[in-house]
Tab-separated table of C-alpha atoms and ligand atoms in Angstrom:
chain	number	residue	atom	x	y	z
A	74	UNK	CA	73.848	113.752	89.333
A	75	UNK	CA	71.208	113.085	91.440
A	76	UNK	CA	70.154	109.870	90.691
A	77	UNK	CA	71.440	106.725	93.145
A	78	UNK	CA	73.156	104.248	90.842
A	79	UNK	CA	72.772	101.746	93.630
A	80	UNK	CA	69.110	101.785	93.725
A	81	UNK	CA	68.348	98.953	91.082
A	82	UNK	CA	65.416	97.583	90.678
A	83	UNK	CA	65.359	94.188	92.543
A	84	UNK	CA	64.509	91.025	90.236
A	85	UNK	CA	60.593	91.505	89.572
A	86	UNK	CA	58.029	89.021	88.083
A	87	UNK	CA	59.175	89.754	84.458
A	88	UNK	CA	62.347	87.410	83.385
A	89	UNK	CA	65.751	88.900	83.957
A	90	UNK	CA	67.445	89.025	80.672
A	91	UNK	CA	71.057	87.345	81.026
A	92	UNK	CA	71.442	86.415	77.376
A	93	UNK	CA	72.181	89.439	75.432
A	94	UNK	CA	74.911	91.290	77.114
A	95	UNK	CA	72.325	94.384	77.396
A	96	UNK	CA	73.381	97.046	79.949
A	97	UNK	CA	70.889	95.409	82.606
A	98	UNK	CA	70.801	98.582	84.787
A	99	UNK	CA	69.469	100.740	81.800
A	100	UNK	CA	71.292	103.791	79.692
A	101	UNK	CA	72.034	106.814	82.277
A	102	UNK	CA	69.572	109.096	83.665
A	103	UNK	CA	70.898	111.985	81.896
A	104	UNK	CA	70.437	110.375	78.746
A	105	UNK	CA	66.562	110.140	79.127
A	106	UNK	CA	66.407	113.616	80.398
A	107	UNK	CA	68.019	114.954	77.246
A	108	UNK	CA	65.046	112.867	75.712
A	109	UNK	CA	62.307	114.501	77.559
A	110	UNK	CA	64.296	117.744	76.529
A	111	UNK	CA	63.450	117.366	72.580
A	112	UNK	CA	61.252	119.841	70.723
A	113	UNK	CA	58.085	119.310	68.336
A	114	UNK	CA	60.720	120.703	65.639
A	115	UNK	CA	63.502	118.434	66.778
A	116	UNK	CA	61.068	115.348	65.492
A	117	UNK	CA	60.088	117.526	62.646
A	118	UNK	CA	63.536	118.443	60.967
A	119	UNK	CA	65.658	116.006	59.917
A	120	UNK	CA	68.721	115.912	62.208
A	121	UNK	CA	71.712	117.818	62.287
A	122	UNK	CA	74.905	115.928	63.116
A	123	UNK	CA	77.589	118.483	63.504
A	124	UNK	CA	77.414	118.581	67.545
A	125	UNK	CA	77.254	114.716	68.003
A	126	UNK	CA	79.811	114.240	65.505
A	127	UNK	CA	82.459	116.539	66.818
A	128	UNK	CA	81.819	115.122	70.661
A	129	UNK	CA	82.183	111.393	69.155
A	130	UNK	CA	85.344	112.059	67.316
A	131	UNK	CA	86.466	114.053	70.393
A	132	UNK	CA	85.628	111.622	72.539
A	133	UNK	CA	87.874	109.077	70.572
A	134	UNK	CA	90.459	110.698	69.897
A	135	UNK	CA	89.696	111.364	66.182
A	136	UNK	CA	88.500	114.231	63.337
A	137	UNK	CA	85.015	113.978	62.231
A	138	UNK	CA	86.456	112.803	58.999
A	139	UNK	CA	87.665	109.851	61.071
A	140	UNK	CA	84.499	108.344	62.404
A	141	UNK	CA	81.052	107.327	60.847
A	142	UNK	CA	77.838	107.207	63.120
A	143	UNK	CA	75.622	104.349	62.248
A	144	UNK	CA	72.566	102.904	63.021
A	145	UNK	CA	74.041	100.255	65.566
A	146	UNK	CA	77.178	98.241	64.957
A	147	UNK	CA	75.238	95.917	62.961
A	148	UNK	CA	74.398	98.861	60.396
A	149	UNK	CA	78.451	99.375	60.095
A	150	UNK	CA	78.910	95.940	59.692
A	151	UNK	CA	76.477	95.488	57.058
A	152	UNK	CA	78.217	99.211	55.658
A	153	UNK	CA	81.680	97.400	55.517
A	154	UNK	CA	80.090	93.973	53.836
A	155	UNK	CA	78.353	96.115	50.559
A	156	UNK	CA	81.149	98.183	50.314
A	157	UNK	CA	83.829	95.530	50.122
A	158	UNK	CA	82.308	92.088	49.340
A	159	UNK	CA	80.638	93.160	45.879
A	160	UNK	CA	81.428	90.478	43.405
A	161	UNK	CA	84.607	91.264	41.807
A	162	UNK	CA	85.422	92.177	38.253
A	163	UNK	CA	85.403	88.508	37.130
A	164	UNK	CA	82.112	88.437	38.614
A	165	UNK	CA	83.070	85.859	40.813
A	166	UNK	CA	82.255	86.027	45.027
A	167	UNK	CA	84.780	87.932	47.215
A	168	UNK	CA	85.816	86.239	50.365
A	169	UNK	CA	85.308	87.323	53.940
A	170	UNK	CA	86.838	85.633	56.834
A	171	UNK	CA	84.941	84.791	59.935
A	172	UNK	CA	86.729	83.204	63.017
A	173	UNK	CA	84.954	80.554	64.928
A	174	UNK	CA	82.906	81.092	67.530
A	175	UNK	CA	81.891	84.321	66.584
A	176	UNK	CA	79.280	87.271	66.059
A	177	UNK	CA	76.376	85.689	63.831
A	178	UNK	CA	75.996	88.887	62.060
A	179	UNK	CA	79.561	88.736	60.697
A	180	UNK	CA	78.414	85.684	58.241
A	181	UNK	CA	74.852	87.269	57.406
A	182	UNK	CA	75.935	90.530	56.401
A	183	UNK	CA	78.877	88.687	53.895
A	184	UNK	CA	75.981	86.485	52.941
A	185	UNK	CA	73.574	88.622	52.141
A	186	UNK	CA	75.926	90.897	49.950
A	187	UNK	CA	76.660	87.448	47.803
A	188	UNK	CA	80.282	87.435	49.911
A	189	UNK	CA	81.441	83.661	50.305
A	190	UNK	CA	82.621	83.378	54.096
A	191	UNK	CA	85.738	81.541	54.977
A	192	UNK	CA	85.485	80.356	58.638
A	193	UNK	CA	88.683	79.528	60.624
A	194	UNK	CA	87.872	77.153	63.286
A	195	UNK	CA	89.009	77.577	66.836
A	196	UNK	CA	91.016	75.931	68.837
A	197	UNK	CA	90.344	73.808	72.158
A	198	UNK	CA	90.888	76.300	74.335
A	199	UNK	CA	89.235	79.166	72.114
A	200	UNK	CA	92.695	81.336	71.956
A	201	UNK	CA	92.892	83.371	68.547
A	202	UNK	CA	93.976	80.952	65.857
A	203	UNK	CA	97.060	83.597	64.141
A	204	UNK	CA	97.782	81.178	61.930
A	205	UNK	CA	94.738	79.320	60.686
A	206	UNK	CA	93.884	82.921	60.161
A	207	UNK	CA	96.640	83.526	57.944
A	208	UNK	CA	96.320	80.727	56.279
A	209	UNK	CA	92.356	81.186	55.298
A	210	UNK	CA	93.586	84.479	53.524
A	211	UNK	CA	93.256	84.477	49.557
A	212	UNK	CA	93.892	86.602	46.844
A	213	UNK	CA	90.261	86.792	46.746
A	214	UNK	CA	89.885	88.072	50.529
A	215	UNK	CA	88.810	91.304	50.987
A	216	UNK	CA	87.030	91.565	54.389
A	217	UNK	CA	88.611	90.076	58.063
A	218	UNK	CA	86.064	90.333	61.224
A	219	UNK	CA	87.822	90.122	64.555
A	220	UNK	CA	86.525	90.877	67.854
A	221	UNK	CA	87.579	91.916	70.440
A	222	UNK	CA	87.061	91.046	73.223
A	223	UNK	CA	85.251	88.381	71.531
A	224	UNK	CA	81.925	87.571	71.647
A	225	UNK	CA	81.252	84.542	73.068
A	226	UNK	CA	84.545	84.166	74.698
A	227	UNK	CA	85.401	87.742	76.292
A	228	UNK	CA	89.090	87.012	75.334
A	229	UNK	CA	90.717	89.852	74.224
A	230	UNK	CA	92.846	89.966	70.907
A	231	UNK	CA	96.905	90.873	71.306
A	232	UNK	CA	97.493	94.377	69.509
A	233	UNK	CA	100.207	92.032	67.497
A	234	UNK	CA	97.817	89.506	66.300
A	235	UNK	CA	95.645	91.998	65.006
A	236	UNK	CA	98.610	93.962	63.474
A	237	UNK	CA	99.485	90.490	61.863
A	238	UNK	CA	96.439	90.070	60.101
A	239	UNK	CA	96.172	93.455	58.675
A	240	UNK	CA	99.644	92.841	57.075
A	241	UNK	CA	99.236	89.616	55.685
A	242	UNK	CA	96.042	91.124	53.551
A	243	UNK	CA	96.106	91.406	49.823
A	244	UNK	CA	95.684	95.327	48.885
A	245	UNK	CA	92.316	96.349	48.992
A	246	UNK	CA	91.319	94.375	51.908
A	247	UNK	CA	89.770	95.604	55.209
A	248	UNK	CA	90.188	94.209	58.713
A	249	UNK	CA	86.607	95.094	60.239
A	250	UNK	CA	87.571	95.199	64.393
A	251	UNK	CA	84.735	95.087	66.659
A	252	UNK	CA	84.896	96.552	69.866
A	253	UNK	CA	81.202	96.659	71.170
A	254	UNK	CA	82.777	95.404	74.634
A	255	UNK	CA	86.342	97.317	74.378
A	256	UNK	CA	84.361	100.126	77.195
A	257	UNK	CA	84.714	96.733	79.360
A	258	UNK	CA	88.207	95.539	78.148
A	259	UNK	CA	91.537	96.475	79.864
A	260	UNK	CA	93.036	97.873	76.678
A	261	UNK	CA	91.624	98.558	72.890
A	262	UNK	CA	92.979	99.132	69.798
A	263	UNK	CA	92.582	102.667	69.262
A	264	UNK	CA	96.200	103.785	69.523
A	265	UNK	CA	97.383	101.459	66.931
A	266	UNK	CA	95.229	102.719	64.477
A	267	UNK	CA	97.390	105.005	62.497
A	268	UNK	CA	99.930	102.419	62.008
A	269	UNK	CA	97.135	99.942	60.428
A	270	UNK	CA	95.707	102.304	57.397
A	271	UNK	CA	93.783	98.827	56.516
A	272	UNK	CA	91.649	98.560	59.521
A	273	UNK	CA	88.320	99.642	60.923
A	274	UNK	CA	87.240	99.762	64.782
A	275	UNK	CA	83.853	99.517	64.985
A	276	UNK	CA	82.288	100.592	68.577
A	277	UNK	CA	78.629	100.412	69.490
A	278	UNK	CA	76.763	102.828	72.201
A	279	UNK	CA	74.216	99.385	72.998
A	280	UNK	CA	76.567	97.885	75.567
A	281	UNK	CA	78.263	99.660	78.215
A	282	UNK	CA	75.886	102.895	77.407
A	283	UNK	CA	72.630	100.713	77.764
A	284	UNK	CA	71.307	102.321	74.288
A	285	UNK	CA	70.576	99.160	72.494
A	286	UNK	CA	67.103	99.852	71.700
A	287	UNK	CA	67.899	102.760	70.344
A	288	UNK	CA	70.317	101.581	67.770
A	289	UNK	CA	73.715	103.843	67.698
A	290	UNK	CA	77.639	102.884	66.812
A	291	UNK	CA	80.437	104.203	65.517
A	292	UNK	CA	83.178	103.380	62.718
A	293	UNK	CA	86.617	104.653	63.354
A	294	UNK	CA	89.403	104.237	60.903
A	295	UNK	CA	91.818	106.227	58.478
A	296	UNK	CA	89.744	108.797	56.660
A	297	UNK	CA	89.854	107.079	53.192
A	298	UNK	CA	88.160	104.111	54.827
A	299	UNK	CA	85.731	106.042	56.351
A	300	UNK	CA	84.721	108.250	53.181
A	301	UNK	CA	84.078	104.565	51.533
A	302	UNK	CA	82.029	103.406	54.432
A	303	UNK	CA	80.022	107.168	54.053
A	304	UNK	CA	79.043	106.162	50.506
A	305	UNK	CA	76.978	103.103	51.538
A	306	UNK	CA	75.779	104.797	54.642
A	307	UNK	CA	72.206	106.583	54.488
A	308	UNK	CA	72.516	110.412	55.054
A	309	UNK	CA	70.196	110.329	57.630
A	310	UNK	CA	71.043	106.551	59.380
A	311	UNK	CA	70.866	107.961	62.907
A	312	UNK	CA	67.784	109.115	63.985
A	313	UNK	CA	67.440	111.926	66.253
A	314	UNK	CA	66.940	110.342	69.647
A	315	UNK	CA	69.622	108.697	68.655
A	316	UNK	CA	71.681	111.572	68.310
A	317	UNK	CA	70.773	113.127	71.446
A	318	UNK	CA	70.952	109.911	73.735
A	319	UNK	CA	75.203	109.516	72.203
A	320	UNK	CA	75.628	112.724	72.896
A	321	UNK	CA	74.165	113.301	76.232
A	322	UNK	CA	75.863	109.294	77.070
A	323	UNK	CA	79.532	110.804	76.010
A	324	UNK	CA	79.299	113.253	78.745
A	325	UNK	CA	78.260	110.834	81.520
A	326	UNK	CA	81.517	109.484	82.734
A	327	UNK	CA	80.461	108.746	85.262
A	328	UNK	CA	77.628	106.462	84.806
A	329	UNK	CA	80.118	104.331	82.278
A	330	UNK	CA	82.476	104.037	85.564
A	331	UNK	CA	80.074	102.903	87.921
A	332	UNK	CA	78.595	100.316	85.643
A	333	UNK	CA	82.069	99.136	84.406
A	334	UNK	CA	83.031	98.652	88.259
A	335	UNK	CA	78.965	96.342	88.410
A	336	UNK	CA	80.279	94.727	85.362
A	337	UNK	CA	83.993	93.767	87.008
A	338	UNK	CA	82.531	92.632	90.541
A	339	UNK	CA	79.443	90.417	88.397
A	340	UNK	CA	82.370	88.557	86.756
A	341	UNK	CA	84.219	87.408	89.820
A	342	UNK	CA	80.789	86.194	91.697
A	343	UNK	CA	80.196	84.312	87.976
A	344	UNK	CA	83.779	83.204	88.370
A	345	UNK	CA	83.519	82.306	92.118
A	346	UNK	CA	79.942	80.158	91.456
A	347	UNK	CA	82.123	78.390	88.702
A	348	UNK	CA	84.534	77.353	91.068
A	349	UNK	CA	82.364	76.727	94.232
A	350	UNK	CA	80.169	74.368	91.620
A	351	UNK	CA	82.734	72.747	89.380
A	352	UNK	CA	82.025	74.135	86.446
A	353	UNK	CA	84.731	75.586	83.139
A	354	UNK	CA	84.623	79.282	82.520
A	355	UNK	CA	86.742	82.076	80.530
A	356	UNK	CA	88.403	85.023	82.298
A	357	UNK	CA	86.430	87.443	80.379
A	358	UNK	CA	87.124	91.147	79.099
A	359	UNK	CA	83.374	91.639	78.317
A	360	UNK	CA	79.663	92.197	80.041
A	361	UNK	CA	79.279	88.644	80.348
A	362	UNK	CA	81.241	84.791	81.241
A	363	UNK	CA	81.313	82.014	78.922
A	364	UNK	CA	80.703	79.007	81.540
A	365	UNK	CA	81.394	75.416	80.402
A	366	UNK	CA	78.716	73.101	82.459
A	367	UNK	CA	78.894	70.315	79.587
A	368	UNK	CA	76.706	67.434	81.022
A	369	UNK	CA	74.858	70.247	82.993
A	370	UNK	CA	74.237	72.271	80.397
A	371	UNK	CA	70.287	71.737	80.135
A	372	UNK	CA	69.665	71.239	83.517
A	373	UNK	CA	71.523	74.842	84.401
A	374	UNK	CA	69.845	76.804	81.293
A	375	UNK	CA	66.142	75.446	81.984
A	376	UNK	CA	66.089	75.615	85.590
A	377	UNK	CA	67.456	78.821	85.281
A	378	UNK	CA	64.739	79.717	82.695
A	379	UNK	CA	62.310	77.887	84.897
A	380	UNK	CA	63.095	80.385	87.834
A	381	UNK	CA	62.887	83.543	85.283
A	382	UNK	CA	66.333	84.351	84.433
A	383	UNK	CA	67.156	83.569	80.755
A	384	UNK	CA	70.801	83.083	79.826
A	385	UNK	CA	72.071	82.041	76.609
A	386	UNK	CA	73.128	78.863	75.492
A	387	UNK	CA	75.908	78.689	73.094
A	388	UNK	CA	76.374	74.754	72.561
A	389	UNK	CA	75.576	75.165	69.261
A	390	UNK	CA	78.881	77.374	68.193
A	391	UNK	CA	81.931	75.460	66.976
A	392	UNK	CA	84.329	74.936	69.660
A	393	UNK	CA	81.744	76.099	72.457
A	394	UNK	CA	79.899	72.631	73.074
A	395	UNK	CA	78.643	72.361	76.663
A	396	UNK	CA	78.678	76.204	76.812
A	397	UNK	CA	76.862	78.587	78.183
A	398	UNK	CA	76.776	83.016	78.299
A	399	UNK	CA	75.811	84.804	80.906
A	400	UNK	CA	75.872	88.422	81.245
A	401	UNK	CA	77.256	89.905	83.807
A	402	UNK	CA	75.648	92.988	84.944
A	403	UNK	CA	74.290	94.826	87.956
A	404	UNK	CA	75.776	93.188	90.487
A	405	UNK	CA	71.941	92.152	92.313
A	406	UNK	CA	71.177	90.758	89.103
A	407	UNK	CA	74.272	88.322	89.209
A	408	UNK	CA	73.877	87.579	92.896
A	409	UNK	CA	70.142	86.405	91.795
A	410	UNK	CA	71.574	84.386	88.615
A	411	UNK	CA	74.346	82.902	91.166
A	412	UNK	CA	72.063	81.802	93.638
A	413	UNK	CA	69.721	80.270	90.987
A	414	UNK	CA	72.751	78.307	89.733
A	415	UNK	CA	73.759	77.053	93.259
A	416	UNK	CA	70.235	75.938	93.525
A	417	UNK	CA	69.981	73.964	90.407
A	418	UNK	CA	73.462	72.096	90.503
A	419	UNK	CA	73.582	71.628	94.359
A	420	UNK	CA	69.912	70.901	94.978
A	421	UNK	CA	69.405	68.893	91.762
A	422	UNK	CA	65.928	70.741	91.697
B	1227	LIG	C1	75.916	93.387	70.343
B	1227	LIG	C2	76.994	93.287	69.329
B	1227	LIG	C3	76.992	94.106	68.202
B	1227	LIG	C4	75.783	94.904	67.793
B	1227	LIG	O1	75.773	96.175	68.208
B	1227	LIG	P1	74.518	97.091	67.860
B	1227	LIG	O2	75.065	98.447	68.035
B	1227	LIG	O3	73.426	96.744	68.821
B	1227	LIG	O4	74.108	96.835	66.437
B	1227	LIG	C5	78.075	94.052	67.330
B	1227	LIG	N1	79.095	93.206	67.561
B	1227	LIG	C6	79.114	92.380	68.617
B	1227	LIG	C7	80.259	91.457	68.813
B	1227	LIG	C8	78.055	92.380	69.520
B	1227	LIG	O5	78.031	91.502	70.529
C-alpha cells in the first residue's frame, strides 16, 4: 500500500462533520481502486454474490448460510422488523422493545411494520437496565434491539446481559444485536453466538470501513434465522459497487488498524478536553464521546457550528439531557474540534 494514511486532509472551508460517526478519513484507497477497476458489463449484469459472500462469512467466522448482506444495517433492521413484527394471528400489534437512549431507526422500522414499541428507560448513569428489560418483555414480544456498544453512549453490553435477554424471550422471539461500532469495541459478541440460537448480530461496513454512502451490512446469526431474514430481503439488495467496495474493504487490514488506532487516540484528547474544561463524558467503545456540558450545551454546539465543525446534540434523548456526540475520528480532526471547544468554554467567545 502505497498510500500515506497520515496525510489527511487538514480542516478546509467546508464544515467538518462530527455528528454522524462517519469514518472522517474516508473508506481505504484500495477500495476505490477496485471501483475504478469495474467493467461496462459489471454495471450491466446484475451482480453475482458468491465471491463477496464467501469472503464475508470467512471473514466472520461463519458459512454463507450464516450471514445475509444488506443494503446497510438499516436495510437488516427494517428485514428483522417485517419479518417478525407482522400483526399476530389475533390480528392484534406485536411488541418490540427499544432501550432508551437508543438508535432512532430501531422505533421507525417497528413502527412502520404496525409493531407497537415498548421503550425501557435508562438509568442515571446510562448503564444497561437488565431488569427493566426483563420486565418490558410480554407474551406478545417478539423483537429485542440492543446495541452494542451503544449508540449514543459507546458503552458496551456484558456478553451475560445479552445472554439474559435472549433467555427470558417467549419462543419465537428475536434479539436483533447491533454492532455497527463492535470494529471499535474491545470485545463483540460473535463467539457467543452458537449458544444464543435466538439472536442476530447485525454489523455494518459504514463505520470503521468509511462505506456509508455506499450502503452495505451484514446479518449474522444461526442459519434458520438467517433463511427468514433472506425471505424479506430483495435478491438483488446490494448493488454492485457495493459488492466490490466489502470485498476489496475485507482485505484491507490494515487500513481498519490504522484508523481504529485514530479512533482510540481521538477519544482520549475528547476525554482529556473534558477534563481540562469541566465537562461529563462516557468512556466510550465507539467512533465517537458522549460529553455532558449541561448549562453549556448551546453555547459549545453553536460556537462549534459557528467555527464549521458540526457535532450532534443529543439533549433531546431520554436520559441524555445536557448531552452532546462527538465523533471521534482522524486524530487532526479531533485536535481541531478540541481546540474549538477550549475556545468556546475558556474564551466565552
Ligand atoms: C450508523 C448506524 C447504523 C446504520 O448503519 P448503515 O449500514 O449505514 O445502515 C445502524 N445502527 C447503529 C447503532 C448506527 O449507529
Amino acid at each position: 500500500m502505497s498510500f500515506d494514511y497520515e496525510k489527511v486532509p487538514e480542516v478546509g472551508p467546508e464544515a467538518l462533520r462530527l455528528h454522524l460517526n462517519e469514518n472522517t478519513a474516508g473508506c481505504s484507497p484500495a477500495v476505490l481502486a477496485a471501483l475504478r477497476g469495474l467493467t461496462r458489463h459489471d454495471a450491466a449484469f446484475y451482480p453475482d454474490y458468491t465471491d463477496v459472500e464467501r469472503a464475508t462469512a470467512a471473514y466472520y467466522g461463519r458459512t454463507t448460510r450464516q450471514i445475509a448482506l444488506t443494503n446497510g444495517l438499516d436495510e437488516g433492521l427494517h428485514a428483522a422488523s417485517v419479518s417478525w413484527l407482522q400483526r399476530g394471528e389475533d390480528g392484534q400489534p406485536l411488541e418490540a422493545i427499544v432501550v432508551e437512549p437508543a438508535f432512532d431507526m430501531y422505533a421507525a422500522c417497528a413502527d412502520a411494520v404496525g409493531g407497537r414499541v415498548v421503550r425501557v428507560m435508562p438509568r442515571p448513569d446510562l448503564a444497561f437496565p437488565l431488569d427493566a428489560v426483563r420486565a418490558a418483555i410480554t407474551p406478545r414480544t417478539r423483537l429485542v434491539f440492543l446495541t452494542s456498544p451503544n449508540n449514543p453512549t459507546g458503552l458496551r453490553l456484558d456478553d451475560e446481559a445479552i445472554a439474559a435477554v435472549a433467555a427470558a424471550l417467549p419462543p419465537g422471539a428475536l434479539v436483533l444485536l447491533d454492532e455497527a461500532y463492535a470494529d471499535f469495541a474491545t470485545g463483540d459478541y460473535l463467539a457467543c453466538l452458537d449458544a444464543t440460537p435466538n439472536l442476530a448480530i447485525g454489523r455494518t461496513f459504514a463505520k470503521a470501513h468509511g462505506l456509508a454512502a455506499v450502503r452495505a451490512g451484514v446479518i449474522i446469526a444461526a442459519e434458520p434465522v438467517v433463511a427468514r431474514f433472506r425471505r424479506v430481503l430483495p435478491p438483488y439488495g446490494l448493488n454492485v459497487f457495493a459488492a466490490t467496495a466489502v470485498r476489496a474493504a475485507l482485505d484491507d487490514g490494515e487500513y481498519l488498524r490504522w484508523y481504529r488506532d485514530e479512533v482510540a487516540r481521538s477519544r482520549a484528547l475528547i476525554y482529556e478536553a473534558c477534563e481540562r474544561l469541566g465537562l461529563g463524558y462516557w468512556p466510550s467503545e465507539a467512533n465517537f464521546v458522549l460529553v455532558r456540558a449541561g448549562t453549556r450545551l448551546r453555547a459549545l454546539v453553536d460556537g462549534l457550528a459557528a467555527r464549521g465543525i458540526v457535532v450532534r446534540d443529543r439533549s433531546r434523548q431520554p436520559g441524555c439531557d445536557g448531552c452532546l456526540r462527538i465523533t471521534a475520528g482522524v486524530v487532526a480532526h479531533t485536535e481541531a474540534c478540541v481546540r474549538a471547544m477550549e475556545e468556546i468554554l475558556c474564551d466565552g467567545r
